[in-house]
Structure formats: structure tokens, C-alpha cells
Amino acid sequence: MKKIVLSIFVVAMSLATISCSKDDNNNNGDNGGDQQQLIVTIDGQQLTFDSFNVNRYNYDGGTELDITATIGGGTSRIITFYTFVGDTGSDAIFNFTYLLNGQYYTAFNGSATNFVSVTNVNNGSRLEVNFSGNLGGYDEVNQEEVIVTLESGTIRLDL
């Protein structure tokens, strides 16, 4: 009899564990699972970056998150930036760089850049950022500045 009760208990607990997840009490309309995406329109083309590498560096003053985003793990389009855990508000992400087929575009090149960001959530386990603006690069062949326009950028990461 003890074996039957124990078997029923094990099966019941297994079912309870399977049916419960960390996201059952999620009230934000998400259907569950990790949210890992950076969506942005670059020069009129909407792109979804879905592969991320997050490096954490702990300092006396806090934790730095260095984030690299790619499309499907590819190397033709890469976005990198960093932030410090707990920093929110405008311009709380730094060194935002877009790499397109070997050409770097940053907010630090030239005078035509106007990249802005607003970080809404940055607690070490979740990062939510909205961003837009122009990034500049330099065309070595034509010896001129090249601008890319980023619109409607969103970052939603479970870290």
C-alpha cells in the first residue's frame, strides 16, 4: 500500500511541477518564456536581433552589462552596447555600435549623429530600452561620413 501511495504522490508532484512555470503569474500579456529580442528599423528595414551574449563585470560601484546582439548568431549585422545595472532613464546605455558587413556605425562619429535611448527597466534580471537616432560611420573608399537611421528600436531582454 505504501508503494501505491508513494507512486501516486510522485506522479502528482511531477504533474504539478510540469504545469507550473516561473511565468505563470505574468500579467504583462506575454505567453511565457524568456523574452530575448532587439527590434529596430534601420534605414527603412525592420530587423529582429534574436541571439545575445551578455557579459557581466562586477566593480566596486556596481555591475556592468556588455551586450552583443546578432541575427540568428550571424556576423553580418551586430549591435553592441553596455549599461550598468540599476541605471534607468535617458542615455543609460553606452557605446551603442552597429556593425554592418564590417562597417562600424556609432554615435561618436561626425556631427550628424543624434542617438537617444530611454531605459525603463534595468534590474540585473531584465532590461527594457527604447532607442532611435542616427549613427555615423566612415566610408574609406569615398572618404566620407556615412549615416544610418535607427527608428522604433526596442530591447527586451531577460538576463
PDB file of C-alpha atoms in Angstrom:
ATOM      1  CA  MET A   1       0.000   0.000   0.000  1.00  0.00           C
ATOM      2  CA  LYS A   2       2.869   2.368   0.803  1.00  0.00           C
ATOM      3  CA  LYS A   3       4.292   1.835  -2.697  1.00  0.00           C
ATOM      4  CA  ILE A   4       0.970   2.769  -4.313  1.00  0.00           C
ATOM      5  CA  VAL A   5       0.621   5.935  -2.213  1.00  0.00           C
ATOM      6  CA  LEU A   6       4.252   6.845  -2.905  1.00  0.00           C
ATOM      7  CA  SER A   7       3.787   6.241  -6.640  1.00  0.00           C
ATOM      8  CA  ILE A   8       0.650   8.404  -6.718  1.00  0.00           C
ATOM      9  CA  PHE A   9       2.474  11.139  -4.779  1.00  0.00           C
ATOM     10  CA  VAL A  10       5.450  11.088  -7.183  1.00  0.00           C
ATOM     11  CA  VAL A  11       3.176  11.246 -10.240  1.00  0.00           C
ATOM     12  CA  ALA A  12       1.084  14.066  -8.723  1.00  0.00           C
ATOM     13  CA  MET A  13       4.169  16.105  -7.831  1.00  0.00           C
ATOM     14  CA  SER A  14       5.638  15.548 -11.294  1.00  0.00           C
ATOM     15  CA  LEU A  15       2.453  16.830 -12.908  1.00  0.00           C
ATOM     16  CA  ALA A  16       2.349  19.835 -10.571  1.00  0.00           C
ATOM     17  CA  THR A  17       5.954  20.668 -11.390  1.00  0.00           C
ATOM     18  CA  ILE A  18       5.394  20.381 -15.129  1.00  0.00           C
ATOM     19  CA  SER A  19       2.272  22.547 -15.085  1.00  0.00           C
ATOM     20  CA  CYS A  20       3.869  25.346 -13.051  1.00  0.00           C
ATOM     21  CA  SER A  21       6.483  27.611 -14.516  1.00  0.00           C
ATOM     22  CA  LYS A  22       8.258  30.765 -13.461  1.00  0.00           C
ATOM     23  CA  ASP A  23       5.972  32.737 -15.783  1.00  0.00           C
ATOM     24  CA  ASP A  24       2.546  31.561 -14.579  1.00  0.00           C
ATOM     25  CA  ASN A  25       1.871  34.804 -12.735  1.00  0.00           C
ATOM     26  CA  ASN A  26       2.987  37.016 -15.601  1.00  0.00           C
ATOM     27  CA  ASN A  27       0.484  39.818 -16.007  1.00  0.00           C
ATOM     28  CA  ASN A  28       2.074  41.642 -18.922  1.00  0.00           C
ATOM     29  CA  GLY A  29       0.292  39.789 -21.709  1.00  0.00           C
ATOM     30  CA  ASP A  30       3.294  37.639 -22.559  1.00  0.00           C
ATOM     31  CA  ASN A  31       2.582  33.998 -23.270  1.00  0.00           C
ATOM     32  CA  GLY A  32       5.581  32.888 -21.228  1.00  0.00           C
ATOM     33  CA  GLY A  33       9.198  32.087 -21.809  1.00  0.00           C
ATOM     34  CA  ASP A  34      12.243  34.279 -21.976  1.00  0.00           C
ATOM     35  CA  GLN A  35      11.992  37.490 -23.922  1.00  0.00           C
ATOM     36  CA  GLN A  36      15.162  37.902 -25.909  1.00  0.00           C
ATOM     37  CA  GLN A  37      14.849  40.382 -28.724  1.00  0.00           C
ATOM     38  CA  LEU A  38      16.057  43.663 -30.071  1.00  0.00           C
ATOM     39  CA  ILE A  39      13.828  45.037 -32.816  1.00  0.00           C
ATOM     40  CA  VAL A  40      14.797  48.120 -34.819  1.00  0.00           C
ATOM     41  CA  THR A  41      14.122  49.657 -38.211  1.00  0.00           C
ATOM     42  CA  ILE A  42      17.445  50.554 -39.852  1.00  0.00           C
ATOM     43  CA  ASP A  43      17.269  52.671 -42.993  1.00  0.00           C
ATOM     44  CA  GLY A  44      13.667  51.545 -43.535  1.00  0.00           C
ATOM     45  CA  GLN A  45      14.248  47.813 -42.965  1.00  0.00           C
ATOM     46  CA  GLN A  46      12.842  46.232 -39.791  1.00  0.00           C
ATOM     47  CA  LEU A  47      15.331  43.829 -38.215  1.00  0.00           C
ATOM     48  CA  THR A  48      14.952  41.446 -35.276  1.00  0.00           C
ATOM     49  CA  PHE A  49      18.123  40.590 -33.381  1.00  0.00           C
ATOM     50  CA  ASP A  50      17.430  37.365 -31.503  1.00  0.00           C
ATOM     51  CA  SER A  51      20.784  35.992 -30.400  1.00  0.00           C
ATOM     52  CA  PHE A  52      22.535  37.597 -27.410  1.00  0.00           C
ATOM     53  CA  ASN A  53      25.762  37.383 -25.473  1.00  0.00           C
ATOM     54  CA  VAL A  54      25.723  39.159 -22.103  1.00  0.00           C
ATOM     55  CA  ASN A  55      28.944  39.593 -20.130  1.00  0.00           C
ATOM     56  CA  ARG A  56      28.775  40.831 -16.527  1.00  0.00           C
ATOM     57  CA  TYR A  57      31.642  42.712 -14.927  1.00  0.00           C
ATOM     58  CA  ASN A  58      31.427  43.455 -11.212  1.00  0.00           C
ATOM     59  CA  TYR A  59      33.093  46.613  -9.933  1.00  0.00           C
ATOM     60  CA  ASP A  60      33.081  48.294  -6.539  1.00  0.00           C
ATOM     61  CA  GLY A  61      30.491  50.734  -7.864  1.00  0.00           C
ATOM     62  CA  GLY A  62      28.184  48.180  -9.471  1.00  0.00           C
ATOM     63  CA  THR A  63      27.754  45.699 -12.293  1.00  0.00           C
ATOM     64  CA  GLU A  64      28.408  46.461 -15.957  1.00  0.00           C
ATOM     65  CA  LEU A  65      26.499  44.517 -18.618  1.00  0.00           C
ATOM     66  CA  ASP A  66      28.224  44.261 -22.008  1.00  0.00           C
ATOM     67  CA  ILE A  67      25.680  43.077 -24.566  1.00  0.00           C
ATOM     68  CA  THR A  68      26.172  41.795 -28.102  1.00  0.00           C
ATOM     69  CA  ALA A  69      23.151  41.100 -30.326  1.00  0.00           C
ATOM     70  CA  THR A  70      23.095  39.271 -33.664  1.00  0.00           C
ATOM     71  CA  ILE A  71      20.513  37.918 -36.050  1.00  0.00           C
ATOM     72  CA  GLY A  72      20.468  34.147 -35.707  1.00  0.00           C
ATOM     73  CA  GLY A  73      24.066  34.140 -34.469  1.00  0.00           C
ATOM     74  CA  GLY A  74      25.318  35.565 -37.781  1.00  0.00           C
ATOM     75  CA  THR A  75      28.140  38.057 -38.142  1.00  0.00           C
ATOM     76  CA  SER A  76      26.931  40.342 -40.942  1.00  0.00           C
ATOM     77  CA  ARG A  77      24.859  42.527 -38.563  1.00  0.00           C
ATOM     78  CA  ILE A  78      25.938  43.017 -34.955  1.00  0.00           C
ATOM     79  CA  ILE A  79      24.820  45.503 -32.302  1.00  0.00           C
ATOM     80  CA  THR A  80      26.895  46.078 -29.161  1.00  0.00           C
ATOM     81  CA  PHE A  81      26.421  48.336 -26.149  1.00  0.00           C
ATOM     82  CA  TYR A  82      26.883  48.401 -22.402  1.00  0.00           C
ATOM     83  CA  THR A  83      24.959  49.592 -19.368  1.00  0.00           C
ATOM     84  CA  PHE A  84      25.263  49.498 -15.600  1.00  0.00           C
ATOM     85  CA  VAL A  85      22.683  47.536 -13.610  1.00  0.00           C
ATOM     86  CA  GLY A  86      20.246  49.942 -11.982  1.00  0.00           C
ATOM     87  CA  ASP A  87      20.776  52.814 -14.453  1.00  0.00           C
ATOM     88  CA  THR A  88      17.482  53.938 -15.955  1.00  0.00           C
ATOM     89  CA  GLY A  89      16.210  56.975 -17.789  1.00  0.00           C
ATOM     90  CA  SER A  90      17.682  58.682 -20.809  1.00  0.00           C
ATOM     91  CA  ASP A  91      21.014  57.625 -22.224  1.00  0.00           C
ATOM     92  CA  ALA A  92      21.692  54.842 -19.698  1.00  0.00           C
ATOM     93  CA  ILE A  93      23.205  52.658 -22.433  1.00  0.00           C
ATOM     94  CA  PHE A  94      26.673  53.491 -23.721  1.00  0.00           C
ATOM     95  CA  ASN A  95      28.857  52.902 -26.801  1.00  0.00           C
ATOM     96  CA  PHE A  96      25.927  51.747 -28.931  1.00  0.00           C
ATOM     97  CA  THR A  97      27.550  50.391 -32.097  1.00  0.00           C
ATOM     98  CA  TYR A  98      26.084  48.814 -35.214  1.00  0.00           C
ATOM     99  CA  LEU A  99      28.334  46.657 -37.393  1.00  0.00           C
ATOM    100  CA  LEU A 100      27.102  46.019 -40.932  1.00  0.00           C
ATOM    101  CA  ASN A 101      29.292  43.795 -43.110  1.00  0.00           C
ATOM    102  CA  GLY A 102      32.485  45.044 -41.457  1.00  0.00           C
ATOM    103  CA  GLN A 103      31.490  48.748 -41.356  1.00  0.00           C
ATOM    104  CA  TYR A 104      31.095  50.260 -37.875  1.00  0.00           C
ATOM    105  CA  TYR A 105      28.447  52.897 -37.127  1.00  0.00           C
ATOM    106  CA  THR A 106      28.483  54.695 -33.776  1.00  0.00           C
ATOM    107  CA  ALA A 107      27.018  57.738 -32.094  1.00  0.00           C
ATOM    108  CA  PHE A 108      30.521  59.179 -31.755  1.00  0.00           C
ATOM    109  CA  ASN A 109      31.407  59.643 -35.425  1.00  0.00           C
ATOM    110  CA  GLY A 110      30.724  63.018 -37.003  1.00  0.00           C
ATOM    111  CA  SER A 111      28.215  65.705 -36.257  1.00  0.00           C
ATOM    112  CA  ALA A 112      25.128  64.142 -37.875  1.00  0.00           C
ATOM    113  CA  THR A 113      24.607  61.586 -35.104  1.00  0.00           C
ATOM    114  CA  ASN A 114      21.785  62.043 -32.613  1.00  0.00           C
ATOM    115  CA  PHE A 115      21.292  58.664 -30.957  1.00  0.00           C
ATOM    116  CA  VAL A 116      18.985  58.698 -27.909  1.00  0.00           C
ATOM    117  CA  SER A 117      17.791  55.943 -25.606  1.00  0.00           C
ATOM    118  CA  VAL A 118      15.442  55.588 -22.647  1.00  0.00           C
ATOM    119  CA  THR A 119      15.914  52.671 -20.262  1.00  0.00           C
ATOM    120  CA  ASN A 120      12.701  51.719 -18.461  1.00  0.00           C
ATOM    121  CA  VAL A 121      13.830  48.542 -16.651  1.00  0.00           C
ATOM    122  CA  ASN A 122      17.406  47.611 -15.721  1.00  0.00           C
ATOM    123  CA  ASN A 123      17.430  45.474 -12.588  1.00  0.00           C
ATOM    124  CA  GLY A 124      20.029  42.829 -13.428  1.00  0.00           C
ATOM    125  CA  SER A 125      17.479  40.239 -14.492  1.00  0.00           C
ATOM    126  CA  ARG A 126      15.518  42.302 -17.025  1.00  0.00           C
ATOM    127  CA  LEU A 127      16.453  45.084 -19.462  1.00  0.00           C
ATOM    128  CA  GLU A 128      13.928  47.190 -21.383  1.00  0.00           C
ATOM    129  CA  VAL A 129      15.134  50.060 -23.586  1.00  0.00           C
ATOM    130  CA  ASN A 130      13.647  52.211 -26.362  1.00  0.00           C
ATOM    131  CA  PHE A 131      16.031  53.936 -28.768  1.00  0.00           C
ATOM    132  CA  SER A 132      16.311  55.796 -32.069  1.00  0.00           C
ATOM    133  CA  GLY A 133      18.532  58.222 -33.954  1.00  0.00           C
ATOM    134  CA  ASN A 134      21.396  58.366 -36.413  1.00  0.00           C
ATOM    135  CA  LEU A 135      24.719  56.566 -36.207  1.00  0.00           C
ATOM    136  CA  GLY A 136      27.748  57.557 -38.229  1.00  0.00           C
ATOM    137  CA  GLY A 137      30.474  55.588 -39.936  1.00  0.00           C
ATOM    138  CA  TYR A 138      33.278  56.430 -42.325  1.00  0.00           C
ATOM    139  CA  ASP A 139      33.493  55.167 -45.906  1.00  0.00           C
ATOM    140  CA  GLU A 140      37.228  54.657 -46.534  1.00  0.00           C
ATOM    141  CA  VAL A 141      36.784  54.286 -50.299  1.00  0.00           C
ATOM    142  CA  ASN A 142      34.849  57.517 -50.838  1.00  0.00           C
ATOM    143  CA  GLN A 143      36.488  59.285 -47.881  1.00  0.00           C
ATOM    144  CA  GLU A 144      33.179  60.468 -46.434  1.00  0.00           C
ATOM    145  CA  GLU A 145      30.888  60.056 -43.471  1.00  0.00           C
ATOM    146  CA  VAL A 146      28.014  57.589 -43.879  1.00  0.00           C
ATOM    147  CA  ILE A 147      24.864  57.794 -41.737  1.00  0.00           C
ATOM    148  CA  VAL A 148      22.389  55.045 -40.838  1.00  0.00           C
ATOM    149  CA  THR A 149      18.996  55.875 -39.319  1.00  0.00           C
ATOM    150  CA  LEU A 150      17.555  53.788 -36.485  1.00  0.00           C
ATOM    151  CA  GLU A 151      13.828  54.075 -35.779  1.00  0.00           C
ATOM    152  CA  SER A 152      11.450  52.480 -33.270  1.00  0.00           C
ATOM    153  CA  GLY A 153      14.178  50.490 -31.540  1.00  0.00           C
ATOM    154  CA  THR A 154      13.203  48.278 -28.605  1.00  0.00           C
ATOM    155  CA  ILE A 155      15.290  45.989 -26.439  1.00  0.00           C
ATOM    156  CA  ARG A 156      13.522  43.392 -24.285  1.00  0.00           C
ATOM    157  CA  LEU A 157      15.890  41.007 -22.520  1.00  0.00           C
ATOM    158  CA  ASP A 158      15.538  38.564 -19.677  1.00  0.00           C
ATOM    159  CA  LEU A 159      19.118  38.421 -18.404  1.00  0.00           C
TER     160      LEU A 159
END
